[in-house]
Amino acid sequence: MTEPTPPDRQPDRPTSEPARKPHEFAATRDWPGYFEAVAGTGPRETLLRALEIFVPPIDPDAPPLAIDLGCGEGRDTQHLLGLGWRVLAIDGHPDAIRRIREIRRLADNPRLTLLELPFESVEQLPACDLLNSSFSLPFCPPEHFARLWAELLAAMKPGAIFAGQLFGDRDDWASLPDRAHHTRDQALDLLKDFDIDMFKEEERDGEDASGTPKHWHVFHIVARKR
């Protein structure tokens, strides 16, 4: 009969580390890690709000165009395609485009166009009915933000919807030099050509999975271009 291994001789067992939260990957621009962390989640609240309030009936013979800027793993892109929209999905990281291409029901969708392009190279976008940018615009390098915003304004038709987020100046990430942050007045100034439906300012203290304090300051926006 085999004797049990004494407690002090038990074999080592791997310990499971707590799952990292999506914002931890975003903080370091670990986009493959971020895409994996949010895989399978639903569309963003700002997009759902925009579609609920502003969207006219979809004509299948002439579907409206949405630009999903910073599309990531494709949660918003999938939702828009499911509703009958045409979608131009843009992301600067090849892993984002790869992940969307590997979604079987999207691979051959004639209403989907994928474009691997960093923010600083975005130009001459097609005229669109919806510009969706869920938690992505703040990751535009600040020296390129004004030009990018001008490109987005030029692409949006009168009556087109903007749905997305900007990061506030009191967010802890504002100390990082590679992303764009705005004061409340600056954010509202960007929207001077829009009728605003949602401008929700979120500011709170929290912490990441390791217990490191994190102060959040985010503007959630849904607005229609005049």
PDB file of C-alpha atoms in Angstrom:
ATOM      1  CA  MET A   1       0.000   0.000   0.000  1.00  0.00           C
ATOM      2  CA  THR A   2       1.381   3.375  -0.982  1.00  0.00           C
ATOM      3  CA  GLU A   3       1.665   5.859   1.853  1.00  0.00           C
ATOM      4  CA  PRO A   4       0.318   9.384   1.222  1.00  0.00           C
ATOM      5  CA  THR A   5       2.867  12.089   0.685  1.00  0.00           C
ATOM      6  CA  PRO A   6       3.438  14.026   3.914  1.00  0.00           C
ATOM      7  CA  PRO A   7       2.241  17.635   3.843  1.00  0.00           C
ATOM      8  CA  ASP A   8       5.768  19.011   3.756  1.00  0.00           C
ATOM      9  CA  ARG A   9       6.514  16.872   0.724  1.00  0.00           C
ATOM     10  CA  GLN A  10       3.430  17.666  -1.357  1.00  0.00           C
ATOM     11  CA  PRO A  11       4.390  18.496  -4.956  1.00  0.00           C
ATOM     12  CA  ASP A  12       4.323  22.130  -5.921  1.00  0.00           C
ATOM     13  CA  ARG A  13       1.087  23.227  -7.602  1.00  0.00           C
ATOM     14  CA  PRO A  14       0.761  26.183  -9.880  1.00  0.00           C
ATOM     15  CA  THR A  15      -1.036  29.065  -8.266  1.00  0.00           C
ATOM     16  CA  SER A  16      -3.566  30.920 -10.377  1.00  0.00           C
ATOM     17  CA  GLU A  17      -3.009  34.638 -10.605  1.00  0.00           C
ATOM     18  CA  PRO A  18      -6.050  36.932 -10.567  1.00  0.00           C
ATOM     19  CA  ALA A  19      -7.241  37.787 -14.046  1.00  0.00           C
ATOM     20  CA  ARG A  20      -6.031  41.172 -15.193  1.00  0.00           C
ATOM     21  CA  LYS A  21      -8.716  43.735 -15.920  1.00  0.00           C
ATOM     22  CA  PRO A  22      -9.074  45.237 -19.418  1.00  0.00           C
ATOM     23  CA  HIS A  23      -7.909  48.697 -18.360  1.00  0.00           C
ATOM     24  CA  GLU A  24      -4.624  47.243 -17.099  1.00  0.00           C
ATOM     25  CA  PHE A  25      -3.800  46.047 -20.604  1.00  0.00           C
ATOM     26  CA  ALA A  26      -4.917  49.372 -22.092  1.00  0.00           C
ATOM     27  CA  ALA A  27      -2.691  51.306 -19.691  1.00  0.00           C
ATOM     28  CA  THR A  28       0.378  49.717 -21.254  1.00  0.00           C
ATOM     29  CA  ARG A  29      -1.075  49.460 -24.762  1.00  0.00           C
ATOM     30  CA  ASP A  30      -1.011  45.677 -24.569  1.00  0.00           C
ATOM     31  CA  TRP A  31      -3.742  45.429 -27.174  1.00  0.00           C
ATOM     32  CA  PRO A  32      -3.684  41.640 -27.734  1.00  0.00           C
ATOM     33  CA  GLY A  33      -4.127  41.234 -23.970  1.00  0.00           C
ATOM     34  CA  TYR A  34      -6.937  43.795 -23.970  1.00  0.00           C
ATOM     35  CA  PHE A  35      -8.736  42.143 -26.894  1.00  0.00           C
ATOM     36  CA  GLU A  36      -8.564  38.794 -25.102  1.00  0.00           C
ATOM     37  CA  ALA A  37      -9.830  40.310 -21.839  1.00  0.00           C
ATOM     38  CA  VAL A  38     -12.942  41.825 -23.442  1.00  0.00           C
ATOM     39  CA  ALA A  39     -13.671  39.060 -25.961  1.00  0.00           C
ATOM     40  CA  GLY A  40     -17.326  38.087 -25.995  1.00  0.00           C
ATOM     41  CA  THR A  41     -18.622  41.225 -24.314  1.00  0.00           C
ATOM     42  CA  GLY A  42     -21.517  43.182 -25.802  1.00  0.00           C
ATOM     43  CA  PRO A  43     -21.633  46.533 -27.593  1.00  0.00           C
ATOM     44  CA  ARG A  44     -20.806  49.714 -25.702  1.00  0.00           C
ATOM     45  CA  GLU A  45     -23.504  51.720 -23.933  1.00  0.00           C
ATOM     46  CA  THR A  46     -22.850  54.819 -26.028  1.00  0.00           C
ATOM     47  CA  LEU A  47     -23.394  52.905 -29.267  1.00  0.00           C
ATOM     48  CA  LEU A  48     -26.621  51.366 -27.989  1.00  0.00           C
ATOM     49  CA  ARG A  49     -27.849  54.805 -26.929  1.00  0.00           C
ATOM     50  CA  ALA A  50     -27.044  56.274 -30.330  1.00  0.00           C
ATOM     51  CA  LEU A  51     -28.869  53.493 -32.154  1.00  0.00           C
ATOM     52  CA  GLU A  52     -31.877  53.720 -29.872  1.00  0.00           C
ATOM     53  CA  ILE A  53     -32.386  57.443 -30.329  1.00  0.00           C
ATOM     54  CA  PHE A  54     -31.171  58.487 -33.736  1.00  0.00           C
ATOM     55  CA  VAL A  55     -31.185  55.645 -36.227  1.00  0.00           C
ATOM     56  CA  PRO A  56     -33.806  55.610 -39.012  1.00  0.00           C
ATOM     57  CA  PRO A  57     -35.118  52.329 -40.463  1.00  0.00           C
ATOM     58  CA  ILE A  58     -32.403  50.407 -42.341  1.00  0.00           C
ATOM     59  CA  ASP A  59     -32.904  50.091 -46.107  1.00  0.00           C
ATOM     60  CA  PRO A  60     -31.316  46.738 -47.058  1.00  0.00           C
ATOM     61  CA  ASP A  61     -30.776  47.995 -50.607  1.00  0.00           C
ATOM     62  CA  ALA A  62     -28.916  51.092 -49.419  1.00  0.00           C
ATOM     63  CA  PRO A  63     -27.708  50.481 -45.846  1.00  0.00           C
ATOM     64  CA  PRO A  64     -26.127  53.403 -43.981  1.00  0.00           C
ATOM     65  CA  LEU A  65     -22.390  53.439 -43.321  1.00  0.00           C
ATOM     66  CA  ALA A  66     -20.839  53.322 -39.876  1.00  0.00           C
ATOM     67  CA  ILE A  67     -17.146  53.911 -39.251  1.00  0.00           C
ATOM     68  CA  ASP A  68     -15.949  51.969 -36.216  1.00  0.00           C
ATOM     69  CA  LEU A  69     -12.714  53.749 -35.324  1.00  0.00           C
ATOM     70  CA  GLY A  70     -10.501  51.717 -33.039  1.00  0.00           C
ATOM     71  CA  CYS A  71     -12.721  48.685 -33.586  1.00  0.00           C
ATOM     72  CA  GLY A  72     -10.632  46.381 -31.397  1.00  0.00           C
ATOM     73  CA  GLU A  73     -11.852  42.798 -31.266  1.00  0.00           C
ATOM     74  CA  GLY A  74     -15.064  43.852 -33.046  1.00  0.00           C
ATOM     75  CA  ARG A  75     -17.841  43.931 -30.447  1.00  0.00           C
ATOM     76  CA  ASP A  76     -19.458  47.104 -31.864  1.00  0.00           C
ATOM     77  CA  THR A  77     -18.732  46.119 -35.466  1.00  0.00           C
ATOM     78  CA  GLN A  78     -20.574  42.824 -35.010  1.00  0.00           C
ATOM     79  CA  HIS A  79     -23.589  44.558 -33.498  1.00  0.00           C
ATOM     80  CA  LEU A  80     -23.847  47.070 -36.330  1.00  0.00           C
ATOM     81  CA  LEU A  81     -23.537  44.396 -39.005  1.00  0.00           C
ATOM     82  CA  GLY A  82     -26.252  42.397 -37.265  1.00  0.00           C
ATOM     83  CA  LEU A  83     -28.581  45.391 -37.600  1.00  0.00           C
ATOM     84  CA  GLY A  84     -27.923  45.719 -41.324  1.00  0.00           C
ATOM     85  CA  TRP A  85     -25.351  48.535 -41.387  1.00  0.00           C
ATOM     86  CA  ARG A  86     -22.346  48.719 -43.655  1.00  0.00           C
ATOM     87  CA  VAL A  87     -19.244  49.027 -41.486  1.00  0.00           C
ATOM     88  CA  LEU A  88     -15.754  50.348 -42.124  1.00  0.00           C
ATOM     89  CA  ALA A  89     -13.826  48.926 -39.157  1.00  0.00           C
ATOM     90  CA  ILE A  90     -10.455  50.589 -38.526  1.00  0.00           C
ATOM     91  CA  ASP A  91      -7.753  49.658 -36.051  1.00  0.00           C
ATOM     92  CA  GLY A  92      -4.030  50.275 -35.899  1.00  0.00           C
ATOM     93  CA  HIS A  93      -3.160  46.887 -34.408  1.00  0.00           C
ATOM     94  CA  PRO A  94      -2.964  43.841 -36.695  1.00  0.00           C
ATOM     95  CA  ASP A  95      -4.309  41.552 -33.953  1.00  0.00           C
ATOM     96  CA  ALA A  96      -7.614  43.438 -33.986  1.00  0.00           C
ATOM     97  CA  ILE A  97      -8.069  42.957 -37.722  1.00  0.00           C
ATOM     98  CA  ARG A  98      -7.006  39.308 -37.474  1.00  0.00           C
ATOM     99  CA  ARG A  99      -9.541  38.596 -34.742  1.00  0.00           C
ATOM    100  CA  ILE A 100     -12.411  40.061 -36.744  1.00  0.00           C
ATOM    101  CA  ARG A 101     -11.387  38.139 -39.860  1.00  0.00           C
ATOM    102  CA  GLU A 102     -11.466  34.922 -37.836  1.00  0.00           C
ATOM    103  CA  ILE A 103     -15.095  35.416 -36.815  1.00  0.00           C
ATOM    104  CA  ARG A 104     -16.735  32.986 -39.206  1.00  0.00           C
ATOM    105  CA  ARG A 105     -20.022  34.803 -39.677  1.00  0.00           C
ATOM    106  CA  LEU A 106     -18.166  38.042 -40.532  1.00  0.00           C
ATOM    107  CA  ALA A 107     -15.437  36.688 -42.796  1.00  0.00           C
ATOM    108  CA  ASP A 108     -17.417  36.983 -46.026  1.00  0.00           C
ATOM    109  CA  ASN A 109     -19.867  39.711 -45.059  1.00  0.00           C
ATOM    110  CA  PRO A 110     -20.069  42.052 -48.070  1.00  0.00           C
ATOM    111  CA  ARG A 111     -21.076  44.944 -45.813  1.00  0.00           C
ATOM    112  CA  LEU A 112     -17.801  44.837 -43.848  1.00  0.00           C
ATOM    113  CA  THR A 113     -14.573  46.564 -44.817  1.00  0.00           C
ATOM    114  CA  LEU A 114     -11.500  46.169 -42.595  1.00  0.00           C
ATOM    115  CA  LEU A 115      -8.658  48.655 -42.528  1.00  0.00           C
ATOM    116  CA  GLU A 116      -5.450  48.380 -40.508  1.00  0.00           C
ATOM    117  CA  LEU A 117      -4.451  51.988 -39.939  1.00  0.00           C
ATOM    118  CA  PRO A 118      -3.039  53.969 -36.992  1.00  0.00           C
ATOM    119  CA  PHE A 119      -4.786  57.158 -35.893  1.00  0.00           C
ATOM    120  CA  GLU A 120      -2.053  59.407 -37.250  1.00  0.00           C
ATOM    121  CA  SER A 121      -2.576  57.984 -40.764  1.00  0.00           C
ATOM    122  CA  VAL A 122      -6.374  58.318 -40.929  1.00  0.00           C
ATOM    123  CA  GLU A 123      -7.434  60.579 -43.794  1.00  0.00           C
ATOM    124  CA  GLN A 124     -10.061  60.964 -46.519  1.00  0.00           C
ATOM    125  CA  LEU A 125     -12.642  58.805 -44.812  1.00  0.00           C
ATOM    126  CA  PRO A 126     -15.859  58.105 -46.716  1.00  0.00           C
ATOM    127  CA  ALA A 127     -19.003  60.016 -45.791  1.00  0.00           C
ATOM    128  CA  CYS A 128     -20.697  58.201 -42.930  1.00  0.00           C
ATOM    129  CA  ASP A 129     -23.962  58.180 -41.000  1.00  0.00           C
ATOM    130  CA  LEU A 130     -22.376  57.047 -37.725  1.00  0.00           C
ATOM    131  CA  LEU A 131     -18.884  57.565 -36.318  1.00  0.00           C
ATOM    132  CA  ASN A 132     -18.339  55.157 -33.449  1.00  0.00           C
ATOM    133  CA  SER A 133     -15.169  55.352 -31.371  1.00  0.00           C
ATOM    134  CA  SER A 134     -15.578  53.380 -28.163  1.00  0.00           C
ATOM    135  CA  PHE A 135     -12.749  54.183 -25.714  1.00  0.00           C
ATOM    136  CA  SER A 136     -10.279  54.609 -28.574  1.00  0.00           C
ATOM    137  CA  LEU A 137      -9.900  58.311 -29.420  1.00  0.00           C
ATOM    138  CA  PRO A 138      -7.913  59.080 -26.242  1.00  0.00           C
ATOM    139  CA  PHE A 139      -5.184  56.757 -27.487  1.00  0.00           C
ATOM    140  CA  CYS A 140      -4.488  59.055 -30.418  1.00  0.00           C
ATOM    141  CA  PRO A 141      -1.107  60.744 -29.810  1.00  0.00           C
ATOM    142  CA  PRO A 142      -1.962  64.296 -28.683  1.00  0.00           C
ATOM    143  CA  GLU A 143       0.067  65.927 -31.443  1.00  0.00           C
ATOM    144  CA  HIS A 144      -2.198  64.223 -34.022  1.00  0.00           C
ATOM    145  CA  PHE A 145      -5.553  64.652 -32.284  1.00  0.00           C
ATOM    146  CA  ALA A 146      -6.621  67.987 -33.850  1.00  0.00           C
ATOM    147  CA  ARG A 147      -5.989  66.729 -37.381  1.00  0.00           C
ATOM    148  CA  LEU A 148      -7.760  63.429 -36.675  1.00  0.00           C
ATOM    149  CA  TRP A 149     -10.806  65.210 -35.230  1.00  0.00           C
ATOM    150  CA  ALA A 150     -10.949  67.433 -38.335  1.00  0.00           C
ATOM    151  CA  GLU A 151     -10.936  64.285 -40.502  1.00  0.00           C
ATOM    152  CA  LEU A 152     -13.794  62.796 -38.485  1.00  0.00           C
ATOM    153  CA  LEU A 153     -15.841  65.986 -38.752  1.00  0.00           C
ATOM    154  CA  ALA A 154     -15.321  66.037 -42.515  1.00  0.00           C
ATOM    155  CA  ALA A 155     -16.494  62.433 -42.822  1.00  0.00           C
ATOM    156  CA  MET A 156     -19.701  62.821 -40.817  1.00  0.00           C
ATOM    157  CA  LYS A 157     -22.708  63.867 -42.874  1.00  0.00           C
ATOM    158  CA  PRO A 158     -25.151  66.437 -41.495  1.00  0.00           C
ATOM    159  CA  GLY A 159     -27.295  64.412 -39.131  1.00  0.00           C
ATOM    160  CA  ALA A 160     -24.595  61.794 -38.583  1.00  0.00           C
ATOM    161  CA  ILE A 161     -24.094  60.477 -35.069  1.00  0.00           C
ATOM    162  CA  PHE A 162     -20.935  60.453 -32.995  1.00  0.00           C
ATOM    163  CA  ALA A 163     -20.763  57.878 -30.195  1.00  0.00           C
ATOM    164  CA  GLY A 164     -17.708  57.415 -28.029  1.00  0.00           C
ATOM    165  CA  GLN A 165     -15.518  58.562 -25.173  1.00  0.00           C
ATOM    166  CA  LEU A 166     -12.928  61.188 -24.347  1.00  0.00           C
ATOM    167  CA  PHE A 167     -10.652  61.050 -21.326  1.00  0.00           C
ATOM    168  CA  GLY A 168     -10.682  63.959 -18.915  1.00  0.00           C
ATOM    169  CA  ASP A 169      -7.707  65.966 -17.718  1.00  0.00           C
ATOM    170  CA  ARG A 170      -7.997  64.633 -14.155  1.00  0.00           C
ATOM    171  CA  ASP A 171      -7.692  60.997 -15.177  1.00  0.00           C
ATOM    172  CA  ASP A 172      -4.498  59.362 -13.858  1.00  0.00           C
ATOM    173  CA  TRP A 173      -3.521  58.450 -17.410  1.00  0.00           C
ATOM    174  CA  ALA A 174      -3.276  62.156 -18.253  1.00  0.00           C
ATOM    175  CA  SER A 175       0.302  61.966 -16.972  1.00  0.00           C
ATOM    176  CA  LEU A 176       1.183  59.575 -19.798  1.00  0.00           C
ATOM    177  CA  PRO A 177       2.541  61.487 -22.810  1.00  0.00           C
ATOM    178  CA  ASP A 178       1.212  59.249 -25.596  1.00  0.00           C
ATOM    179  CA  ARG A 179      -2.531  59.867 -25.294  1.00  0.00           C
ATOM    180  CA  ALA A 180      -4.975  62.758 -25.522  1.00  0.00           C
ATOM    181  CA  HIS A 181      -6.922  64.172 -22.564  1.00  0.00           C
ATOM    182  CA  HIS A 182      -9.362  67.089 -22.435  1.00  0.00           C
ATOM    183  CA  THR A 183     -10.909  69.396 -19.902  1.00  0.00           C
ATOM    184  CA  ARG A 184     -14.694  69.523 -19.770  1.00  0.00           C
ATOM    185  CA  ASP A 185     -14.693  72.838 -21.669  1.00  0.00           C
ATOM    186  CA  GLN A 186     -12.339  71.474 -24.318  1.00  0.00           C
ATOM    187  CA  ALA A 187     -14.504  68.401 -24.798  1.00  0.00           C
ATOM    188  CA  LEU A 188     -17.629  70.528 -25.188  1.00  0.00           C
ATOM    189  CA  ASP A 189     -15.810  72.782 -27.654  1.00  0.00           C
ATOM    190  CA  LEU A 190     -15.083  69.755 -29.846  1.00  0.00           C
ATOM    191  CA  LEU A 191     -18.860  69.232 -29.962  1.00  0.00           C
ATOM    192  CA  LYS A 192     -19.816  72.802 -30.911  1.00  0.00           C
ATOM    193  CA  ASP A 193     -21.125  71.589 -34.287  1.00  0.00           C
ATOM    194  CA  PHE A 194     -23.307  68.913 -32.665  1.00  0.00           C
ATOM    195  CA  ASP A 195     -26.616  68.588 -30.874  1.00  0.00           C
ATOM    196  CA  ILE A 196     -25.728  66.658 -27.733  1.00  0.00           C
ATOM    197  CA  ASP A 197     -27.906  63.838 -26.482  1.00  0.00           C
ATOM    198  CA  MET A 198     -25.488  62.382 -23.908  1.00  0.00           C
ATOM    199  CA  PHE A 199     -22.559  64.064 -22.213  1.00  0.00           C
ATOM    200  CA  LYS A 200     -21.981  62.016 -19.098  1.00  0.00           C
ATOM    201  CA  GLU A 201     -18.936  62.932 -17.053  1.00  0.00           C
ATOM    202  CA  GLU A 202     -17.676  60.027 -14.967  1.00  0.00           C
ATOM    203  CA  GLU A 203     -15.114  60.715 -12.264  1.00  0.00           C
ATOM    204  CA  ARG A 204     -14.316  58.229  -9.547  1.00  0.00           C
ATOM    205  CA  ASP A 205     -11.547  56.661  -7.554  1.00  0.00           C
ATOM    206  CA  GLY A 206     -10.855  52.980  -7.915  1.00  0.00           C
ATOM    207  CA  GLU A 207      -8.003  50.541  -8.143  1.00  0.00           C
ATOM    208  CA  ASP A 208      -6.648  47.945 -10.498  1.00  0.00           C
ATOM    209  CA  ALA A 209      -6.453  44.213  -9.823  1.00  0.00           C
ATOM    210  CA  SER A 210      -3.107  44.623  -8.044  1.00  0.00           C
ATOM    211  CA  GLY A 211      -4.592  47.203  -5.657  1.00  0.00           C
ATOM    212  CA  THR A 212      -2.901  50.196  -7.259  1.00  0.00           C
ATOM    213  CA  PRO A 213      -5.120  53.306  -6.935  1.00  0.00           C
ATOM    214  CA  LYS A 214      -6.545  54.633 -10.206  1.00  0.00           C
ATOM    215  CA  HIS A 215      -8.524  57.847 -10.657  1.00  0.00           C
ATOM    216  CA  TRP A 216     -10.951  57.755 -13.594  1.00  0.00           C
ATOM    217  CA  HIS A 217     -12.169  60.805 -15.499  1.00  0.00           C
ATOM    218  CA  VAL A 218     -14.114  59.986 -18.668  1.00  0.00           C
ATOM    219  CA  PHE A 219     -16.684  61.761 -20.868  1.00  0.00           C
ATOM    220  CA  HIS A 220     -19.283  59.435 -22.450  1.00  0.00           C
ATOM    221  CA  ILE A 221     -20.743  61.131 -25.527  1.00  0.00           C
ATOM    222  CA  VAL A 222     -23.595  60.670 -27.983  1.00  0.00           C
ATOM    223  CA  ALA A 223     -24.233  63.615 -30.318  1.00  0.00           C
ATOM    224  CA  ARG A 224     -25.624  64.378 -33.768  1.00  0.00           C
ATOM    225  CA  LYS A 225     -23.835  66.624 -36.220  1.00  0.00           C
ATOM    226  CA  ARG A 226     -25.843  69.604 -37.381  1.00  0.00           C
TER     227      ARG A 226
END
